[in-house]
Each structure stands twice: as C-alpha cells, then as structure tokens.
Amino acid sequence: MKYEKLIHKISAGELSRADLHNLRLNAFNKLTNGDDDAKAVLSAIGVATPRDTYILFMGFCPDADINNRQDTEWKKDGVCRFDYLESEIQVERFNRICIGDLVILKKREQFGKTMKLYGHGRVIGIGHESDEIQFLKMNWSSQSLIIEVPLMGCNSTVDIKEMETIKAEMSDEFYSWLSDEKENDNGI
C-alpha cells in the first residue's frame, strides 16, 4: 500500500495533534479526489494517540448544581460526554480531545479560587452518536478521593490544558492524587 510508512508513523504515536489534523484534511481531500487508499490513513488517524497529550478538566454538574452530577453515570458507562451543543466553542474544544488524553472531573468550589477534583481517567477511544455529538470512551481510575486545588482559570465546563502548563502550576498534592492509582504514564 502506498501510505504504509505514513500509517506506521501515525500508529506509532510519532505525530503531533497538528500533524494529525493536517493529515486528516489532506486525506479527506485525496479521498474526495478518488484516492481510495486515503481511507486507510483516515482509519489510522481515527485511533491514533498524538505525541503531545492534553489534560481536560471537565465539569460534570449542569448549572453548577452537584444534585445534577453526571460523573457517576459516566464512570459506570465508561464514557465522558459534553451535550451542551449550544456552546459551539466548548463543543469544538471537547472534540479536540484524543486517545491518550487525561480527563479530570472538576467542580468549581471557591469562586475564582479553587476547584474540587472528583476523579480521572484516560481516553481510550472516541465514539459518535451523530455527526454533531461525540463522546469519549474512558478508562476511569477507581480513585475516589476528592481534593481541592487552585482553579487555574478553569472557568468553563470544558477546559483543556497542555501538560507543561499543569506541570508548572499544580501542587504536589495534585500529583500525589494522580499517582495513587498508578495512572502515571505520560510524565504525570
């Protein structure tokens, strides 16, 4: 197959998010122009883990009301969802999450100051209910300890941070909380 080397690089996790995004656009373009081999590239991208991973701080209580919490269902079903489609910016952020990214469940605590973290897990797949609605297939940690940490500007339900930002700003308590379940595979 003519894209075998490229597919190997994709599968080996050698490419960044930006690389995968550009490849996806090029592969769609080639497929549209009759290159059926581009389907294999798109399939490889669909299950790829980029070399640069993110942390998603994900709110789970609609209307910031703990009585509306969705995390228990997500953990039971092995998923993470964002169904507030009216917020196009947050939907776009949520749709940037890739396999291998870390999702941390958060709820703002002291307004503008702290948040409580209720669990974490790794993205192991991406699912689609329709063209508009994506969900994350998760490997949730059994971590049950809730900790309070600095807010770090997490003012939206879907807040993506790069690993370097987290490393520079989070406390030792945060890292201890993460490592309690040996979820420590991307430098954290």
JSON list of C-alpha atoms in Angstrom, two decimals:
[
{"chain": "A", "resi": 1, "resn": "MET", "atom": "CA", "xyz": [0.00, 0.00, 0.00]},
{"chain": "A", "resi": 2, "resn": "LYS", "atom": "CA", "xyz": [1.36, 3.44, -0.87]},
{"chain": "A", "resi": 3, "resn": "TYR", "atom": "CA", "xyz": [0.73, 5.01, 2.57]},
{"chain": "A", "resi": 4, "resn": "GLU", "atom": "CA", "xyz": [2.22, 2.19, 4.66]},
{"chain": "A", "resi": 5, "resn": "LYS", "atom": "CA", "xyz": [5.12, 4.26, 6.09]},
{"chain": "A", "resi": 6, "resn": "LEU", "atom": "CA", "xyz": [2.80, 7.12, 6.97]},
{"chain": "A", "resi": 7, "resn": "ILE", "atom": "CA", "xyz": [0.31, 4.78, 8.65]},
{"chain": "A", "resi": 8, "resn": "HIS", "atom": "CA", "xyz": [3.16, 3.27, 10.67]},
{"chain": "A", "resi": 9, "resn": "LYS", "atom": "CA", "xyz": [4.20, 6.76, 11.91]},
{"chain": "A", "resi": 10, "resn": "ILE", "atom": "CA", "xyz": [0.58, 7.52, 12.83]},
{"chain": "A", "resi": 11, "resn": "SER", "atom": "CA", "xyz": [0.16, 4.21, 14.67]},
{"chain": "A", "resi": 12, "resn": "ALA", "atom": "CA", "xyz": [3.47, 4.59, 16.50]},
{"chain": "A", "resi": 13, "resn": "GLY", "atom": "CA", "xyz": [2.36, 7.90, 18.05]},
{"chain": "A", "resi": 14, "resn": "GLU", "atom": "CA", "xyz": [5.12, 9.87, 16.34]},
{"chain": "A", "resi": 15, "resn": "LEU", "atom": "CA", "xyz": [2.90, 12.71, 15.15]},
{"chain": "A", "resi": 16, "resn": "SER", "atom": "CA", "xyz": [1.58, 15.75, 16.98]},
{"chain": "A", "resi": 17, "resn": "ARG", "atom": "CA", "xyz": [-2.05, 16.86, 17.12]},
{"chain": "A", "resi": 18, "resn": "ALA", "atom": "CA", "xyz": [-1.32, 19.49, 14.49]},
{"chain": "A", "resi": 19, "resn": "ASP", "atom": "CA", "xyz": [0.30, 16.87, 12.24]},
{"chain": "A", "resi": 20, "resn": "LEU", "atom": "CA", "xyz": [-2.70, 14.55, 12.61]},
{"chain": "A", "resi": 21, "resn": "HIS", "atom": "CA", "xyz": [-5.12, 17.40, 11.92]},
{"chain": "A", "resi": 22, "resn": "ASN", "atom": "CA", "xyz": [-3.28, 18.38, 8.72]},
{"chain": "A", "resi": 23, "resn": "LEU", "atom": "CA", "xyz": [-3.03, 14.75, 7.61]},
{"chain": "A", "resi": 24, "resn": "ARG", "atom": "CA", "xyz": [-6.76, 14.29, 8.19]},
{"chain": "A", "resi": 25, "resn": "LEU", "atom": "CA", "xyz": [-7.53, 17.29, 5.98]},
{"chain": "A", "resi": 26, "resn": "ASN", "atom": "CA", "xyz": [-5.16, 16.05, 3.26]},
{"chain": "A", "resi": 27, "resn": "ALA", "atom": "CA", "xyz": [-6.54, 12.51, 3.43]},
{"chain": "A", "resi": 28, "resn": "PHE", "atom": "CA", "xyz": [-10.14, 13.77, 3.11]},
{"chain": "A", "resi": 29, "resn": "ASN", "atom": "CA", "xyz": [-9.08, 15.85, 0.13]},
{"chain": "A", "resi": 30, "resn": "LYS", "atom": "CA", "xyz": [-7.35, 12.86, -1.53]},
{"chain": "A", "resi": 31, "resn": "LEU", "atom": "CA", "xyz": [-10.33, 10.62, -0.85]},
{"chain": "A", "resi": 32, "resn": "THR", "atom": "CA", "xyz": [-12.65, 13.22, -2.40]},
{"chain": "A", "resi": 33, "resn": "ASN", "atom": "CA", "xyz": [-10.41, 13.25, -5.47]},
{"chain": "A", "resi": 34, "resn": "GLY", "atom": "CA", "xyz": [-10.67, 9.48, -5.89]},
{"chain": "A", "resi": 35, "resn": "ASP", "atom": "CA", "xyz": [-7.70, 8.14, -3.89]},
{"chain": "A", "resi": 36, "resn": "ASP", "atom": "CA", "xyz": [-9.31, 5.19, -2.10]},
{"chain": "A", "resi": 37, "resn": "ASP", "atom": "CA", "xyz": [-6.04, 4.38, -0.26]},
{"chain": "A", "resi": 38, "resn": "ALA", "atom": "CA", "xyz": [-6.62, 7.55, 1.79]},
{"chain": "A", "resi": 39, "resn": "LYS", "atom": "CA", "xyz": [-9.33, 5.61, 3.70]},
{"chain": "A", "resi": 40, "resn": "ALA", "atom": "CA", "xyz": [-6.60, 3.61, 5.45]},
{"chain": "A", "resi": 41, "resn": "VAL", "atom": "CA", "xyz": [-4.90, 6.85, 6.53]},
{"chain": "A", "resi": 42, "resn": "LEU", "atom": "CA", "xyz": [-8.17, 8.19, 7.91]},
{"chain": "A", "resi": 43, "resn": "SER", "atom": "CA", "xyz": [-8.77, 4.93, 9.78]},
{"chain": "A", "resi": 44, "resn": "ALA", "atom": "CA", "xyz": [-5.30, 5.11, 11.35]},
{"chain": "A", "resi": 45, "resn": "ILE", "atom": "CA", "xyz": [-5.84, 8.73, 12.38]},
{"chain": "A", "resi": 46, "resn": "GLY", "atom": "CA", "xyz": [-9.19, 7.79, 13.95]},
{"chain": "A", "resi": 47, "resn": "VAL", "atom": "CA", "xyz": [-7.48, 5.59, 16.53]},
{"chain": "A", "resi": 48, "resn": "ALA", "atom": "CA", "xyz": [-4.17, 7.46, 16.83]},
{"chain": "A", "resi": 49, "resn": "THR", "atom": "CA", "xyz": [-2.59, 8.76, 20.01]},
{"chain": "A", "resi": 50, "resn": "PRO", "atom": "CA", "xyz": [-0.73, 12.02, 19.34]},
{"chain": "A", "resi": 51, "resn": "ARG", "atom": "CA", "xyz": [2.70, 12.51, 20.86]},
{"chain": "A", "resi": 52, "resn": "ASP", "atom": "CA", "xyz": [1.51, 15.67, 22.63]},
{"chain": "A", "resi": 53, "resn": "THR", "atom": "CA", "xyz": [-1.20, 14.89, 25.15]},
{"chain": "A", "resi": 54, "resn": "TYR", "atom": "CA", "xyz": [-3.60, 17.20, 26.94]},
{"chain": "A", "resi": 55, "resn": "ILE", "atom": "CA", "xyz": [-5.38, 17.28, 30.24]},
{"chain": "A", "resi": 56, "resn": "LEU", "atom": "CA", "xyz": [-9.08, 18.05, 30.06]},
{"chain": "A", "resi": 57, "resn": "PHE", "atom": "CA", "xyz": [-10.55, 19.50, 33.23]},
{"chain": "A", "resi": 58, "resn": "MET", "atom": "CA", "xyz": [-14.17, 18.54, 32.71]},
{"chain": "A", "resi": 59, "resn": "GLY", "atom": "CA", "xyz": [-17.14, 19.89, 34.62]},
{"chain": "A", "resi": 60, "resn": "PHE", "atom": "CA", "xyz": [-19.85, 17.33, 35.28]},
{"chain": "A", "resi": 61, "resn": "CYS", "atom": "CA", "xyz": [-22.65, 19.27, 37.03]},
{"chain": "A", "resi": 62, "resn": "PRO", "atom": "CA", "xyz": [-25.08, 21.10, 34.70]},
{"chain": "A", "resi": 63, "resn": "ASP", "atom": "CA", "xyz": [-25.94, 24.53, 36.11]},
{"chain": "A", "resi": 64, "resn": "ALA", "atom": "CA", "xyz": [-23.08, 24.05, 38.64]},
{"chain": "A", "resi": 65, "resn": "ASP", "atom": "CA", "xyz": [-25.50, 22.08, 40.82]},
{"chain": "A", "resi": 66, "resn": "ILE", "atom": "CA", "xyz": [-23.99, 18.98, 42.46]},
{"chain": "A", "resi": 67, "resn": "ASN", "atom": "CA", "xyz": [-27.50, 17.48, 42.51]},
{"chain": "A", "resi": 68, "resn": "ASN", "atom": "CA", "xyz": [-27.26, 17.31, 38.69]},
{"chain": "A", "resi": 69, "resn": "ARG", "atom": "CA", "xyz": [-23.94, 15.44, 38.70]},
{"chain": "A", "resi": 70, "resn": "GLN", "atom": "CA", "xyz": [-23.31, 13.17, 35.74]},
{"chain": "A", "resi": 71, "resn": "ASP", "atom": "CA", "xyz": [-19.95, 11.68, 36.69]},
{"chain": "A", "resi": 72, "resn": "THR", "atom": "CA", "xyz": [-21.37, 8.61, 38.40]},
{"chain": "A", "resi": 73, "resn": "GLU", "atom": "CA", "xyz": [-23.19, 7.57, 35.21]},
{"chain": "A", "resi": 74, "resn": "TRP", "atom": "CA", "xyz": [-20.14, 8.35, 33.08]},
{"chain": "A", "resi": 75, "resn": "LYS", "atom": "CA", "xyz": [-17.92, 6.18, 35.27]},
{"chain": "A", "resi": 76, "resn": "LYS", "atom": "CA", "xyz": [-20.48, 3.36, 35.25]},
{"chain": "A", "resi": 77, "resn": "ASP", "atom": "CA", "xyz": [-20.79, 3.53, 31.44]},
{"chain": "A", "resi": 78, "resn": "GLY", "atom": "CA", "xyz": [-17.08, 4.15, 30.74]},
{"chain": "A", "resi": 79, "resn": "VAL", "atom": "CA", "xyz": [-17.73, 7.42, 28.91]},
{"chain": "A", "resi": 80, "resn": "CYS", "atom": "CA", "xyz": [-17.36, 11.19, 29.16]},
{"chain": "A", "resi": 81, "resn": "ARG", "atom": "CA", "xyz": [-19.84, 13.46, 27.40]},
{"chain": "A", "resi": 82, "resn": "PHE", "atom": "CA", "xyz": [-20.48, 17.09, 26.58]},
{"chain": "A", "resi": 83, "resn": "ASP", "atom": "CA", "xyz": [-24.04, 17.54, 25.40]},
{"chain": "A", "resi": 84, "resn": "TYR", "atom": "CA", "xyz": [-24.43, 21.32, 25.67]},
{"chain": "A", "resi": 85, "resn": "LEU", "atom": "CA", "xyz": [-24.33, 21.83, 21.89]},
{"chain": "A", "resi": 86, "resn": "GLU", "atom": "CA", "xyz": [-25.35, 25.48, 22.17]},
{"chain": "A", "resi": 87, "resn": "SER", "atom": "CA", "xyz": [-21.80, 26.29, 23.29]},
{"chain": "A", "resi": 88, "resn": "GLU", "atom": "CA", "xyz": [-20.01, 25.82, 19.97]},
{"chain": "A", "resi": 89, "resn": "ILE", "atom": "CA", "xyz": [-16.64, 26.90, 21.40]},
{"chain": "A", "resi": 90, "resn": "GLN", "atom": "CA", "xyz": [-16.77, 24.25, 24.12]},
{"chain": "A", "resi": 91, "resn": "VAL", "atom": "CA", "xyz": [-18.03, 21.58, 21.69]},
{"chain": "A", "resi": 92, "resn": "GLU", "atom": "CA", "xyz": [-15.04, 22.38, 19.47]},
{"chain": "A", "resi": 93, "resn": "ARG", "atom": "CA", "xyz": [-12.70, 22.09, 22.48]},
{"chain": "A", "resi": 94, "resn": "PHE", "atom": "CA", "xyz": [-14.25, 18.79, 23.55]},
{"chain": "A", "resi": 95, "resn": "ASN", "atom": "CA", "xyz": [-13.88, 17.44, 20.01]},
{"chain": "A", "resi": 96, "resn": "ARG", "atom": "CA", "xyz": [-10.10, 18.16, 20.11]},
{"chain": "A", "resi": 97, "resn": "ILE", "atom": "CA", "xyz": [-9.57, 15.54, 22.80]},
{"chain": "A", "resi": 98, "resn": "CYS", "atom": "CA", "xyz": [-7.66, 12.49, 21.55]},
{"chain": "A", "resi": 99, "resn": "ILE", "atom": "CA", "xyz": [-6.94, 8.95, 22.65]},
{"chain": "A", "resi": 100, "resn": "GLY", "atom": "CA", "xyz": [-4.38, 9.04, 25.45]},
{"chain": "A", "resi": 101, "resn": "ASP", "atom": "CA", "xyz": [-5.50, 12.36, 26.91]},
{"chain": "A", "resi": 102, "resn": "LEU", "atom": "CA", "xyz": [-6.22, 12.57, 30.62]},
{"chain": "A", "resi": 103, "resn": "VAL", "atom": "CA", "xyz": [-9.69, 13.69, 31.75]},
{"chain": "A", "resi": 104, "resn": "ILE", "atom": "CA", "xyz": [-10.05, 15.10, 35.26]},
{"chain": "A", "resi": 105, "resn": "LEU", "atom": "CA", "xyz": [-13.52, 15.67, 36.68]},
{"chain": "A", "resi": 106, "resn": "LYS", "atom": "CA", "xyz": [-13.76, 19.08, 38.33]},
{"chain": "A", "resi": 107, "resn": "LYS", "atom": "CA", "xyz": [-16.26, 21.30, 40.05]},
{"chain": "A", "resi": 108, "resn": "ARG", "atom": "CA", "xyz": [-15.54, 24.90, 40.94]},
{"chain": "A", "resi": 109, "resn": "GLU", "atom": "CA", "xyz": [-15.50, 25.37, 44.68]},
{"chain": "A", "resi": 110, "resn": "GLN", "atom": "CA", "xyz": [-14.47, 28.85, 45.85]},
{"chain": "A", "resi": 111, "resn": "PHE", "atom": "CA", "xyz": [-15.43, 31.17, 43.00]},
{"chain": "A", "resi": 112, "resn": "GLY", "atom": "CA", "xyz": [-12.32, 32.32, 41.16]},
{"chain": "A", "resi": 113, "resn": "LYS", "atom": "CA", "xyz": [-10.00, 30.50, 43.57]},
{"chain": "A", "resi": 114, "resn": "THR", "atom": "CA", "xyz": [-10.35, 26.72, 43.85]},
{"chain": "A", "resi": 115, "resn": "MET", "atom": "CA", "xyz": [-11.89, 23.63, 42.32]},
{"chain": "A", "resi": 116, "resn": "LYS", "atom": "CA", "xyz": [-12.52, 20.15, 43.65]},
{"chain": "A", "resi": 117, "resn": "LEU", "atom": "CA", "xyz": [-11.36, 17.16, 41.64]},
{"chain": "A", "resi": 118, "resn": "TYR", "atom": "CA", "xyz": [-13.62, 14.09, 41.72]},
{"chain": "A", "resi": 119, "resn": "GLY", "atom": "CA", "xyz": [-11.77, 11.53, 39.60]},
{"chain": "A", "resi": 120, "resn": "HIS", "atom": "CA", "xyz": [-9.70, 10.98, 36.48]},
{"chain": "A", "resi": 121, "resn": "GLY", "atom": "CA", "xyz": [-9.23, 8.61, 33.57]},
{"chain": "A", "resi": 122, "resn": "ARG", "atom": "CA", "xyz": [-7.62, 8.13, 30.18]},
{"chain": "A", "resi": 123, "resn": "VAL", "atom": "CA", "xyz": [-9.38, 8.41, 26.84]},
{"chain": "A", "resi": 124, "resn": "ILE", "atom": "CA", "xyz": [-9.23, 5.00, 25.15]},
{"chain": "A", "resi": 125, "resn": "GLY", "atom": "CA", "xyz": [-11.49, 5.75, 22.20]},
{"chain": "A", "resi": 126, "resn": "ILE", "atom": "CA", "xyz": [-13.73, 8.27, 20.50]},
{"chain": "A", "resi": 127, "resn": "GLY", "atom": "CA", "xyz": [-17.37, 7.50, 19.75]},
{"chain": "A", "resi": 128, "resn": "HIS", "atom": "CA", "xyz": [-20.03, 9.35, 17.78]},
{"chain": "A", "resi": 129, "resn": "GLU", "atom": "CA", "xyz": [-23.76, 9.33, 18.32]},
{"chain": "A", "resi": 130, "resn": "SER", "atom": "CA", "xyz": [-24.22, 11.53, 15.25]},
{"chain": "A", "resi": 131, "resn": "ASP", "atom": "CA", "xyz": [-22.19, 13.95, 13.14]},
{"chain": "A", "resi": 132, "resn": "GLU", "atom": "CA", "xyz": [-22.61, 16.58, 15.84]},
{"chain": "A", "resi": 133, "resn": "ILE", "atom": "CA", "xyz": [-22.30, 14.59, 19.05]},
{"chain": "A", "resi": 134, "resn": "GLN", "atom": "CA", "xyz": [-19.01, 12.98, 20.02]},
{"chain": "A", "resi": 135, "resn": "PHE", "atom": "CA", "xyz": [-18.30, 11.18, 23.27]},
{"chain": "A", "resi": 136, "resn": "LEU", "atom": "CA", "xyz": [-15.13, 9.85, 24.84]},
{"chain": "A", "resi": 137, "resn": "LYS", "atom": "CA", "xyz": [-14.65, 6.18, 25.70]},
{"chain": "A", "resi": 138, "resn": "MET", "atom": "CA", "xyz": [-12.89, 6.17, 29.04]},
{"chain": "A", "resi": 139, "resn": "ASN", "atom": "CA", "xyz": [-10.77, 4.04, 31.30]},
{"chain": "A", "resi": 140, "resn": "TRP", "atom": "CA", "xyz": [-11.76, 5.66, 34.58]},
{"chain": "A", "resi": 141, "resn": "SER", "atom": "CA", "xyz": [-9.49, 5.31, 37.58]},
{"chain": "A", "resi": 142, "resn": "SER", "atom": "CA", "xyz": [-11.03, 3.88, 40.72]},
{"chain": "A", "resi": 143, "resn": "GLN", "atom": "CA", "xyz": [-9.68, 6.96, 42.52]},
{"chain": "A", "resi": 144, "resn": "SER", "atom": "CA", "xyz": [-12.37, 8.07, 44.98]},
{"chain": "A", "resi": 145, "resn": "LEU", "atom": "CA", "xyz": [-10.51, 10.72, 46.98]},
{"chain": "A", "resi": 146, "resn": "ILE", "atom": "CA", "xyz": [-11.76, 14.28, 46.35]},
{"chain": "A", "resi": 147, "resn": "ILE", "atom": "CA", "xyz": [-9.16, 17.04, 46.59]},
{"chain": "A", "resi": 148, "resn": "GLU", "atom": "CA", "xyz": [-9.32, 20.82, 46.38]},
{"chain": "A", "resi": 149, "resn": "VAL", "atom": "CA", "xyz": [-6.71, 22.57, 44.20]},
{"chain": "A", "resi": 150, "resn": "PRO", "atom": "CA", "xyz": [-6.15, 26.03, 42.68]},
{"chain": "A", "resi": 151, "resn": "LEU", "atom": "CA", "xyz": [-8.66, 26.87, 39.94]},
{"chain": "A", "resi": 152, "resn": "MET", "atom": "CA", "xyz": [-6.06, 27.56, 37.21]},
{"chain": "A", "resi": 153, "resn": "GLY", "atom": "CA", "xyz": [-8.55, 29.61, 35.20]},
{"chain": "A", "resi": 154, "resn": "CYS", "atom": "CA", "xyz": [-10.94, 26.68, 34.66]},
{"chain": "A", "resi": 155, "resn": "ASN", "atom": "CA", "xyz": [-13.98, 28.85, 34.12]},
{"chain": "A", "resi": 156, "resn": "SER", "atom": "CA", "xyz": [-15.70, 26.70, 31.51]},
{"chain": "A", "resi": 157, "resn": "THR", "atom": "CA", "xyz": [-17.09, 23.19, 31.60]},
{"chain": "A", "resi": 158, "resn": "VAL", "atom": "CA", "xyz": [-14.52, 22.04, 29.02]},
{"chain": "A", "resi": 159, "resn": "ASP", "atom": "CA", "xyz": [-11.07, 23.37, 29.88]},
{"chain": "A", "resi": 160, "resn": "ILE", "atom": "CA", "xyz": [-8.06, 21.93, 28.07]},
{"chain": "A", "resi": 161, "resn": "LYS", "atom": "CA", "xyz": [-4.54, 22.40, 29.38]},
{"chain": "A", "resi": 162, "resn": "GLU", "atom": "CA", "xyz": [-1.21, 21.34, 27.96]},
{"chain": "A", "resi": 163, "resn": "MET", "atom": "CA", "xyz": [0.92, 19.10, 30.15]},
{"chain": "A", "resi": 164, "resn": "GLU", "atom": "CA", "xyz": [3.64, 21.74, 30.53]},
{"chain": "A", "resi": 165, "resn": "THR", "atom": "CA", "xyz": [1.12, 24.24, 31.95]},
{"chain": "A", "resi": 166, "resn": "ILE", "atom": "CA", "xyz": [-0.08, 21.71, 34.51]},
{"chain": "A", "resi": 167, "resn": "LYS", "atom": "CA", "xyz": [3.46, 20.75, 35.50]},
{"chain": "A", "resi": 168, "resn": "ALA", "atom": "CA", "xyz": [4.33, 24.39, 36.12]},
{"chain": "A", "resi": 169, "resn": "GLU", "atom": "CA", "xyz": [1.25, 25.31, 38.16]},
{"chain": "A", "resi": 170, "resn": "MET", "atom": "CA", "xyz": [-0.13, 22.32, 40.08]},
{"chain": "A", "resi": 171, "resn": "SER", "atom": "CA", "xyz": [0.74, 21.36, 43.64]},
{"chain": "A", "resi": 172, "resn": "ASP", "atom": "CA", "xyz": [2.43, 18.22, 44.93]},
{"chain": "A", "resi": 173, "resn": "GLU", "atom": "CA", "xyz": [-0.95, 17.15, 46.34]},
{"chain": "A", "resi": 174, "resn": "PHE", "atom": "CA", "xyz": [-2.32, 17.02, 42.78]},
{"chain": "A", "resi": 175, "resn": "TYR", "atom": "CA", "xyz": [0.48, 14.71, 41.60]},
{"chain": "A", "resi": 176, "resn": "SER", "atom": "CA", "xyz": [0.11, 12.51, 44.64]},
{"chain": "A", "resi": 177, "resn": "TRP", "atom": "CA", "xyz": [-3.64, 12.26, 43.95]},
{"chain": "A", "resi": 178, "resn": "LEU", "atom": "CA", "xyz": [-2.99, 11.27, 40.33]},
{"chain": "A", "resi": 179, "resn": "SER", "atom": "CA", "xyz": [-0.33, 8.72, 41.18]},
{"chain": "A", "resi": 180, "resn": "ASP", "atom": "CA", "xyz": [-2.44, 6.96, 43.82]},
{"chain": "A", "resi": 181, "resn": "GLU", "atom": "CA", "xyz": [-3.87, 4.83, 41.02]},
{"chain": "A", "resi": 182, "resn": "LYS", "atom": "CA", "xyz": [-0.62, 4.45, 39.03]},
{"chain": "A", "resi": 183, "resn": "GLU", "atom": "CA", "xyz": [-2.20, 6.46, 36.18]},
{"chain": "A", "resi": 184, "resn": "ASN", "atom": "CA", "xyz": [1.23, 7.97, 35.76]},
{"chain": "A", "resi": 185, "resn": "ASP", "atom": "CA", "xyz": [2.14, 7.18, 32.15]},
{"chain": "A", "resi": 186, "resn": "ASN", "atom": "CA", "xyz": [2.61, 10.49, 30.31]},
{"chain": "A", "resi": 187, "resn": "GLY", "atom": "CA", "xyz": [5.04, 12.21, 32.59]},
{"chain": "A", "resi": 188, "resn": "ILE", "atom": "CA", "xyz": [2.37, 12.82, 35.22]}
]
